mmCIF file of C-alpha atoms and ligand atoms in Angstrom:
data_model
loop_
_atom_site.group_PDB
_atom_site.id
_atom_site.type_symbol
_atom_site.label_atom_id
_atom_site.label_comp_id
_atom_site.label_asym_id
_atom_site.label_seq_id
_atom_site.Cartn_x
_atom_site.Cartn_y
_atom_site.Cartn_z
ATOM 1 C CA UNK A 1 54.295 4.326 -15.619
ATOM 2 C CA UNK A 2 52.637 0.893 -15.296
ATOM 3 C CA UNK A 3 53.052 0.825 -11.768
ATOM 4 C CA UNK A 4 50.801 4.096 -11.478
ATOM 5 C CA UNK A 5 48.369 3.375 -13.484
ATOM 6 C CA UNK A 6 47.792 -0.012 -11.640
ATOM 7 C CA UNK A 7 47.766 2.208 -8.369
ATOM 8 C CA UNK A 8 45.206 4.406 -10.292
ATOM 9 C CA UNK A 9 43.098 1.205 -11.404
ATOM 10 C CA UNK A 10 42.914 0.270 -7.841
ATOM 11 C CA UNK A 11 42.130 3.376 -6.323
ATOM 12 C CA UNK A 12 38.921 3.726 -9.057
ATOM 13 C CA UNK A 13 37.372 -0.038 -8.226
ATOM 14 C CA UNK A 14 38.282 0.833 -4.748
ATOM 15 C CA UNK A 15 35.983 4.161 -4.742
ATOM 16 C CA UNK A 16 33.279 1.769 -6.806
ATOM 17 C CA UNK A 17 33.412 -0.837 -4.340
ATOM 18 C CA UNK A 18 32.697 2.216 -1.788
ATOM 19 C CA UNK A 19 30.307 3.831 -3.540
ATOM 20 C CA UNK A 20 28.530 0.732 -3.980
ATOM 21 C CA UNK A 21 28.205 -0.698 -0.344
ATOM 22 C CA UNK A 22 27.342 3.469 0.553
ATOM 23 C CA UNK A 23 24.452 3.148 -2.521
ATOM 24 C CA UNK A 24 23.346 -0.246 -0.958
ATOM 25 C CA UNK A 25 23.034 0.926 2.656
ATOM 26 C CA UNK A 26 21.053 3.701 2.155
ATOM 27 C CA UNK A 27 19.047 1.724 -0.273
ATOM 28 C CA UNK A 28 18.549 -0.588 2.471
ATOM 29 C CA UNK A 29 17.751 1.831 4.933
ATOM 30 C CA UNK A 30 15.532 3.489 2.539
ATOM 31 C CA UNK A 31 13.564 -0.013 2.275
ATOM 32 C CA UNK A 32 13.131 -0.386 6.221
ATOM 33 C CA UNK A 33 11.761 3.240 6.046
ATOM 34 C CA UNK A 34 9.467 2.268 3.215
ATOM 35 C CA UNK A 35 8.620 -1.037 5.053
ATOM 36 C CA UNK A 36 7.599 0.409 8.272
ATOM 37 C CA UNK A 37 5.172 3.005 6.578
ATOM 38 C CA UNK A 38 3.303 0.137 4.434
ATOM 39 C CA UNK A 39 2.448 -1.517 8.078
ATOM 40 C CA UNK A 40 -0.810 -0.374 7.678
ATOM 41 C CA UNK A 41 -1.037 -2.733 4.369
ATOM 42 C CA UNK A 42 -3.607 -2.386 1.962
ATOM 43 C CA UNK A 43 -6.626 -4.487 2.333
ATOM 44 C CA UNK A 44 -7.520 -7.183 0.595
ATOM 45 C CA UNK A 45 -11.125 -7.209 -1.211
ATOM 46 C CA UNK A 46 -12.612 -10.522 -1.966
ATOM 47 C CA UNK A 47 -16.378 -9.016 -3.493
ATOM 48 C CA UNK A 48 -17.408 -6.030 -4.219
ATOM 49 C CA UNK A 49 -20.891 -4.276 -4.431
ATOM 50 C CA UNK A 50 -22.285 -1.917 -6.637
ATOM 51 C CA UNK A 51 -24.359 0.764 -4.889
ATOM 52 C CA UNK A 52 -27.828 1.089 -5.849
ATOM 53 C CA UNK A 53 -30.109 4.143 -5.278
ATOM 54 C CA UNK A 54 -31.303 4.487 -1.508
ATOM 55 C CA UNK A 55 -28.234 2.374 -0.468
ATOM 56 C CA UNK A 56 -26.241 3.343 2.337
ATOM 57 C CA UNK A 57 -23.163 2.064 4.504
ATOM 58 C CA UNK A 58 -25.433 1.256 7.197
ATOM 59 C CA UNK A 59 -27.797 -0.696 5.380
ATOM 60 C CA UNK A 60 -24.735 -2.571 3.099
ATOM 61 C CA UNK A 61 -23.240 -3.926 6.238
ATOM 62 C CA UNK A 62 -26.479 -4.819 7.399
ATOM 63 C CA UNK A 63 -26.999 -7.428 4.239
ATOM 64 C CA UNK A 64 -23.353 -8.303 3.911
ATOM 65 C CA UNK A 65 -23.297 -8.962 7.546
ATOM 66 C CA UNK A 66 -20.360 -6.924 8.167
ATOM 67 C CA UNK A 67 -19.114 -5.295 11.466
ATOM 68 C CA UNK A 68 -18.509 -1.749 11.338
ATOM 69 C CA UNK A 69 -14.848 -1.800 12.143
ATOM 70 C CA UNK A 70 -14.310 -4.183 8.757
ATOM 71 C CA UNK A 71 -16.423 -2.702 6.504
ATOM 72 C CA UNK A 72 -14.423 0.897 7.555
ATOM 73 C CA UNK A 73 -11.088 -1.553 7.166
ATOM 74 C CA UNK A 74 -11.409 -2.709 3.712
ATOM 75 C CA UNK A 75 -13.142 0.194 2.501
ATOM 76 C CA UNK A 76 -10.544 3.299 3.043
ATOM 77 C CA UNK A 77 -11.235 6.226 2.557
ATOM 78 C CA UNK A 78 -14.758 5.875 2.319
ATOM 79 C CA UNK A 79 -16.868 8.889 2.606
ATOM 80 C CA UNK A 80 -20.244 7.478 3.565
ATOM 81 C CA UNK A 81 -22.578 10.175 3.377
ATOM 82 C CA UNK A 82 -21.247 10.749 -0.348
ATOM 83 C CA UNK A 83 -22.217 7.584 -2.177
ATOM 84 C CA UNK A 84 -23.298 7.316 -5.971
ATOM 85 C CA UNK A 85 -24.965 4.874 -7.598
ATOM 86 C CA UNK A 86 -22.645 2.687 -9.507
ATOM 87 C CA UNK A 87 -20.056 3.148 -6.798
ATOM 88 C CA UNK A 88 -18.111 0.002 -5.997
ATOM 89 C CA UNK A 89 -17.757 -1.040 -2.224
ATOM 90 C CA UNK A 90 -15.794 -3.966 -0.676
ATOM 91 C CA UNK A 91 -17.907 -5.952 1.484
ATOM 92 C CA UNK A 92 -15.791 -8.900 2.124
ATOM 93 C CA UNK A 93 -12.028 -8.832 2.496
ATOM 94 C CA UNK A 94 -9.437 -8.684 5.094
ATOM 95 C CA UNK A 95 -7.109 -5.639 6.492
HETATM 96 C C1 NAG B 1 -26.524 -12.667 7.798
HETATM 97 O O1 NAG B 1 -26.829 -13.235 9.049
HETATM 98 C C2 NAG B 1 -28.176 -13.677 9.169
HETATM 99 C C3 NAG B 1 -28.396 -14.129 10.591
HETATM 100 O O2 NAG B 1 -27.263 -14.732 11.121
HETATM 101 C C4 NAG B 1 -28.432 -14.775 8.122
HETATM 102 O O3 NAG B 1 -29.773 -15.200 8.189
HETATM 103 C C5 NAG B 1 -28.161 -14.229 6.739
HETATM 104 O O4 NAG B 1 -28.288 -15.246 5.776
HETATM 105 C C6 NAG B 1 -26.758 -13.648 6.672
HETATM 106 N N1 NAG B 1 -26.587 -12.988 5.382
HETATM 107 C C7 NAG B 1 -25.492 -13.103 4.633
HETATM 108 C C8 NAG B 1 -25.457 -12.328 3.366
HETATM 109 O O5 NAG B 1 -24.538 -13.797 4.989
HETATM 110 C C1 NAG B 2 -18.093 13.682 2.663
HETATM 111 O O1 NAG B 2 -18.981 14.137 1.670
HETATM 112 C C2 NAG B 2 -19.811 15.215 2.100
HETATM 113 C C3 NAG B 2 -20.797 15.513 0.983
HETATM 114 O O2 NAG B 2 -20.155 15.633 -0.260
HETATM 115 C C4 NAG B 2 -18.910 16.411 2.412
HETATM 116 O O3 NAG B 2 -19.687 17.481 2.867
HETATM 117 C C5 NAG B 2 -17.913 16.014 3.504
HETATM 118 O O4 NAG B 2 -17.028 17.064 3.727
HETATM 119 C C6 NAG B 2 -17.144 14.776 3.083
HETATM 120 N N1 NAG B 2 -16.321 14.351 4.193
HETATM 121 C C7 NAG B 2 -15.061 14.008 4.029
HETATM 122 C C8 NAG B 2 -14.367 13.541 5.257
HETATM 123 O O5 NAG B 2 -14.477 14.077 2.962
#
């Protein structure tokens, strides 16, 4: 009787330790996945600008002195020909 349930005891911390490395492999793998679609990572603003009336992209990179290609970078999602006033823009940063 003690013999079995020491077999028993085994085989249960056995199936743990299985279940275990299974649980931390695909949480692993899970991780890599996550990793690889955060590549694109999020930018970094350093200063932000409030829009004022009769401001536009085009003129805010102008006085920031921003390229194109960053000011598009560290502002996502950006839909230029829908700016309010009081919106906040990043115009200095990295991506
Ligand atoms: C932008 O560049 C011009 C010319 O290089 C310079 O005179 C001006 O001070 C710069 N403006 C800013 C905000 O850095
Ligand atoms: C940007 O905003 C304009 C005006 O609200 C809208 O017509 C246009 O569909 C928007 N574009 C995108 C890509 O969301």
């Amino acid at each position: 009787m003690a013999k079995a349930n020491h077999n028993s005891a085994l085989f249960l911390s056995s199936v743990l330790v299985l279940s275990l490395l299974i649980f931390s492999m695909a949480e692993s793998r899970f991780l890599a996945v996550g990793g690889g679609l955060l590549k694109p990572r999020t930018p970094e603003c350093d200063e932000v600008f409030g829009v004022r009336s009769d401001d536009t992209c085009f003129g805010i990179t102008q006085s920031f002195n921003l390229t194109t290609t960053l000011f598009d970078s560290i502002n996502p999602n950006l839909n230029c020909t829908a700016l309010f006033v009081g919106q906040w823009l990043c115009v200095a940063g990295s991506a």
